[in-house]
Amino acid sequence: QVQLVESGGGLVQAGGSLRLTCVASGSIFRVNGMYWYRQVPGSQREFVASIGSGGRALYDDSVKGRFTASRDNGADSQTVYLQMNGLKPEDTGVYYCNAPDLWNPGKDFWGQGTQVTVSS
């Protein structure tokens, strides 16, 4: 199994910044790409950003130019970051770290989520 633990959420004013961290531990050889999703009450989780093992990142159009994903690949754990600048109230939500299980296509590992609240 792979454990994903997010941290770094909080309350920030519009225009401010936060950096989210996700630490993947356990059987990390079972994961490659890492993803960030966010969810607001009453809505489905939506894609925010992804980053491959080589560091190539992709972003949803709503966050391009404001968010930056990065990662550190360690021997026993992997850490991914999401630097969020120029935050807007519509960025508010619970942010989840995600990693597809290479051994079980269609199955994903998820973190517990971290709340981000942006006040106007």
PDB file of C-alpha atoms in Angstrom:
ATOM      1  CA  GLN A   1       0.000   0.000   0.000  1.00  0.00           C
ATOM      2  CA  VAL A   2       0.917   3.633  -0.415  1.00  0.00           C
ATOM      3  CA  GLN A   3       0.101   6.253   2.179  1.00  0.00           C
ATOM      4  CA  LEU A   4      -0.422   9.840   1.090  1.00  0.00           C
ATOM      5  CA  VAL A   5      -0.399  12.613   3.675  1.00  0.00           C
ATOM      6  CA  GLU A   6      -1.154  16.205   2.749  1.00  0.00           C
ATOM      7  CA  SER A   7      -0.366  19.318   4.733  1.00  0.00           C
ATOM      8  CA  GLY A   8      -0.091  23.046   4.255  1.00  0.00           C
ATOM      9  CA  GLY A   9      -3.667  24.138   3.888  1.00  0.00           C
ATOM     10  CA  GLY A  10      -5.097  27.098   5.719  1.00  0.00           C
ATOM     11  CA  LEU A  11      -6.914  30.396   5.514  1.00  0.00           C
ATOM     12  CA  VAL A  12      -5.457  33.106   3.318  1.00  0.00           C
ATOM     13  CA  GLN A  13      -6.661  36.355   1.820  1.00  0.00           C
ATOM     14  CA  ALA A  14      -7.180  36.707  -1.894  1.00  0.00           C
ATOM     15  CA  GLY A  15      -3.876  37.319  -3.617  1.00  0.00           C
ATOM     16  CA  GLY A  16      -1.968  35.381  -1.011  1.00  0.00           C
ATOM     17  CA  SER A  17       0.041  32.185  -1.279  1.00  0.00           C
ATOM     18  CA  LEU A  18       0.123  28.723   0.226  1.00  0.00           C
ATOM     19  CA  ARG A  19       2.299  25.700  -0.374  1.00  0.00           C
ATOM     20  CA  LEU A  20       0.757  22.278  -0.092  1.00  0.00           C
ATOM     21  CA  THR A  21       2.859  19.211   0.579  1.00  0.00           C
ATOM     22  CA  CYS A  22       2.038  15.568  -0.032  1.00  0.00           C
ATOM     23  CA  VAL A  23       4.294  12.834   1.279  1.00  0.00           C
ATOM     24  CA  ALA A  24       3.950   9.395  -0.272  1.00  0.00           C
ATOM     25  CA  SER A  25       5.320   6.492   1.740  1.00  0.00           C
ATOM     26  CA  GLY A  26       5.080   2.728   1.793  1.00  0.00           C
ATOM     27  CA  SER A  27       5.237   0.830  -1.495  1.00  0.00           C
ATOM     28  CA  ILE A  28       6.141   3.907  -3.515  1.00  0.00           C
ATOM     29  CA  PHE A  29       7.354   1.766  -6.412  1.00  0.00           C
ATOM     30  CA  ARG A  30       3.634   1.284  -7.124  1.00  0.00           C
ATOM     31  CA  VAL A  31       3.162   4.930  -8.094  1.00  0.00           C
ATOM     32  CA  ASN A  32       4.623   7.228 -10.730  1.00  0.00           C
ATOM     33  CA  GLY A  33       2.517  10.246 -11.602  1.00  0.00           C
ATOM     34  CA  MET A  34       1.158  12.278  -8.716  1.00  0.00           C
ATOM     35  CA  TYR A  35      -1.932  14.429  -8.912  1.00  0.00           C
ATOM     36  CA  TRP A  36      -3.644  17.231  -7.047  1.00  0.00           C
ATOM     37  CA  TYR A  37      -7.423  17.469  -7.002  1.00  0.00           C
ATOM     38  CA  ARG A  38      -9.752  19.799  -5.159  1.00  0.00           C
ATOM     39  CA  GLN A  39     -13.332  19.500  -4.080  1.00  0.00           C
ATOM     40  CA  VAL A  40     -15.964  21.899  -2.850  1.00  0.00           C
ATOM     41  CA  PRO A  41     -19.118  20.739  -1.069  1.00  0.00           C
ATOM     42  CA  GLY A  42     -21.724  19.488  -3.492  1.00  0.00           C
ATOM     43  CA  SER A  43     -19.279  19.093  -6.361  1.00  0.00           C
ATOM     44  CA  GLN A  44     -17.082  16.342  -7.674  1.00  0.00           C
ATOM     45  CA  ARG A  45     -13.357  16.409  -7.215  1.00  0.00           C
ATOM     46  CA  GLU A  46     -11.709  18.313 -10.001  1.00  0.00           C
ATOM     47  CA  PHE A  47      -8.233  18.048 -11.442  1.00  0.00           C
ATOM     48  CA  VAL A  48      -5.822  20.808 -10.473  1.00  0.00           C
ATOM     49  CA  ALA A  49      -2.329  19.653 -11.439  1.00  0.00           C
ATOM     50  CA  SER A  50      -0.209  16.606 -12.067  1.00  0.00           C
ATOM     51  CA  ILE A  51       3.491  15.883 -12.080  1.00  0.00           C
ATOM     52  CA  GLY A  52       5.343  12.920 -13.506  1.00  0.00           C
ATOM     53  CA  SER A  53       8.362  11.214 -12.038  1.00  0.00           C
ATOM     54  CA  GLY A  54      10.586  13.290 -14.315  1.00  0.00           C
ATOM     55  CA  GLY A  55       9.086  16.525 -13.097  1.00  0.00           C
ATOM     56  CA  ARG A  56       6.891  17.389 -16.055  1.00  0.00           C
ATOM     57  CA  ALA A  57       3.797  19.149 -14.758  1.00  0.00           C
ATOM     58  CA  LEU A  58       0.370  19.755 -16.224  1.00  0.00           C
ATOM     59  CA  TYR A  59      -2.229  22.186 -14.948  1.00  0.00           C
ATOM     60  CA  ASP A  60      -5.886  22.917 -15.239  1.00  0.00           C
ATOM     61  CA  ASP A  61      -6.472  26.129 -17.165  1.00  0.00           C
ATOM     62  CA  SER A  62      -7.934  27.777 -14.063  1.00  0.00           C
ATOM     63  CA  VAL A  63      -4.604  27.609 -12.221  1.00  0.00           C
ATOM     64  CA  LYS A  64      -2.064  27.973 -15.017  1.00  0.00           C
ATOM     65  CA  GLY A  65       0.435  30.697 -14.275  1.00  0.00           C
ATOM     66  CA  ARG A  66      -0.494  30.770 -10.595  1.00  0.00           C
ATOM     67  CA  PHE A  67       0.197  27.247  -9.317  1.00  0.00           C
ATOM     68  CA  THR A  68       3.422  25.298  -9.628  1.00  0.00           C
ATOM     69  CA  ALA A  69       3.840  21.601  -8.929  1.00  0.00           C
ATOM     70  CA  SER A  70       7.183  20.076  -8.032  1.00  0.00           C
ATOM     71  CA  ARG A  71       8.475  16.894  -6.444  1.00  0.00           C
ATOM     72  CA  ASP A  72      11.363  15.284  -4.617  1.00  0.00           C
ATOM     73  CA  ASN A  73      11.947  11.599  -5.335  1.00  0.00           C
ATOM     74  CA  GLY A  74      13.554   9.875  -2.380  1.00  0.00           C
ATOM     75  CA  ALA A  75      14.523   6.265  -1.833  1.00  0.00           C
ATOM     76  CA  ASP A  76      11.819   5.607   0.748  1.00  0.00           C
ATOM     77  CA  SER A  77       9.308   8.354   0.080  1.00  0.00           C
ATOM     78  CA  GLN A  78       8.238  10.846  -2.507  1.00  0.00           C
ATOM     79  CA  THR A  79       7.166  14.378  -1.763  1.00  0.00           C
ATOM     80  CA  VAL A  80       5.142  16.529  -4.076  1.00  0.00           C
ATOM     81  CA  TYR A  81       4.453  20.195  -3.606  1.00  0.00           C
ATOM     82  CA  LEU A  82       1.861  22.574  -4.932  1.00  0.00           C
ATOM     83  CA  GLN A  83       2.917  26.201  -4.685  1.00  0.00           C
ATOM     84  CA  MET A  84      -0.206  28.312  -4.990  1.00  0.00           C
ATOM     85  CA  ASN A  85       0.218  32.007  -5.680  1.00  0.00           C
ATOM     86  CA  GLY A  86      -2.316  34.657  -6.507  1.00  0.00           C
ATOM     87  CA  LEU A  87      -5.027  32.720  -4.725  1.00  0.00           C
ATOM     88  CA  LYS A  88      -8.625  33.514  -5.520  1.00  0.00           C
ATOM     89  CA  PRO A  89     -11.797  32.794  -3.532  1.00  0.00           C
ATOM     90  CA  GLU A  90     -12.752  30.230  -6.176  1.00  0.00           C
ATOM     91  CA  ASP A  91      -9.638  28.240  -5.258  1.00  0.00           C
ATOM     92  CA  THR A  92     -11.301  27.408  -1.942  1.00  0.00           C
ATOM     93  CA  GLY A  93     -11.812  23.705  -1.342  1.00  0.00           C
ATOM     94  CA  VAL A  94     -10.332  20.552   0.064  1.00  0.00           C
ATOM     95  CA  TYR A  95      -7.171  19.652  -1.808  1.00  0.00           C
ATOM     96  CA  TYR A  96      -6.367  15.991  -2.227  1.00  0.00           C
ATOM     97  CA  CYS A  97      -3.194  14.259  -3.270  1.00  0.00           C
ATOM     98  CA  ASN A  98      -3.707  11.314  -5.603  1.00  0.00           C
ATOM     99  CA  ALA A  99      -1.558   8.584  -7.115  1.00  0.00           C
ATOM    100  CA  PRO A 100      -2.776   5.889  -9.502  1.00  0.00           C
ATOM    101  CA  ASP A 101      -1.743   2.382  -8.455  1.00  0.00           C
ATOM    102  CA  LEU A 102       0.493   0.966 -11.202  1.00  0.00           C
ATOM    103  CA  TRP A 103      -0.210  -2.545  -9.928  1.00  0.00           C
ATOM    104  CA  ASN A 104      -3.983  -2.146 -10.050  1.00  0.00           C
ATOM    105  CA  PRO A 105      -5.125  -0.073 -13.034  1.00  0.00           C
ATOM    106  CA  GLY A 106      -8.222   1.854 -12.141  1.00  0.00           C
ATOM    107  CA  LYS A 107      -7.379   1.973  -8.478  1.00  0.00           C
ATOM    108  CA  ASP A 108      -5.943   5.118  -6.933  1.00  0.00           C
ATOM    109  CA  PHE A 109      -4.400   6.040  -3.640  1.00  0.00           C
ATOM    110  CA  TRP A 110      -5.776   9.167  -1.977  1.00  0.00           C
ATOM    111  CA  GLY A 111      -4.708  11.351   0.879  1.00  0.00           C
ATOM    112  CA  GLN A 112      -7.059  12.641   3.554  1.00  0.00           C
ATOM    113  CA  GLY A 113      -7.180  16.128   2.090  1.00  0.00           C
ATOM    114  CA  THR A 114      -6.225  19.559   3.371  1.00  0.00           C
ATOM    115  CA  GLN A 115      -8.588  22.526   3.514  1.00  0.00           C
ATOM    116  CA  VAL A 116      -7.722  25.699   1.627  1.00  0.00           C
ATOM    117  CA  THR A 117      -9.899  28.725   2.254  1.00  0.00           C
ATOM    118  CA  VAL A 118      -9.367  31.967   0.372  1.00  0.00           C
ATOM    119  CA  SER A 119     -11.233  34.983   1.704  1.00  0.00           C
ATOM    120  CA  SER A 120     -12.163  37.918  -0.488  1.00  0.00           C
TER     121      SER A 120
END
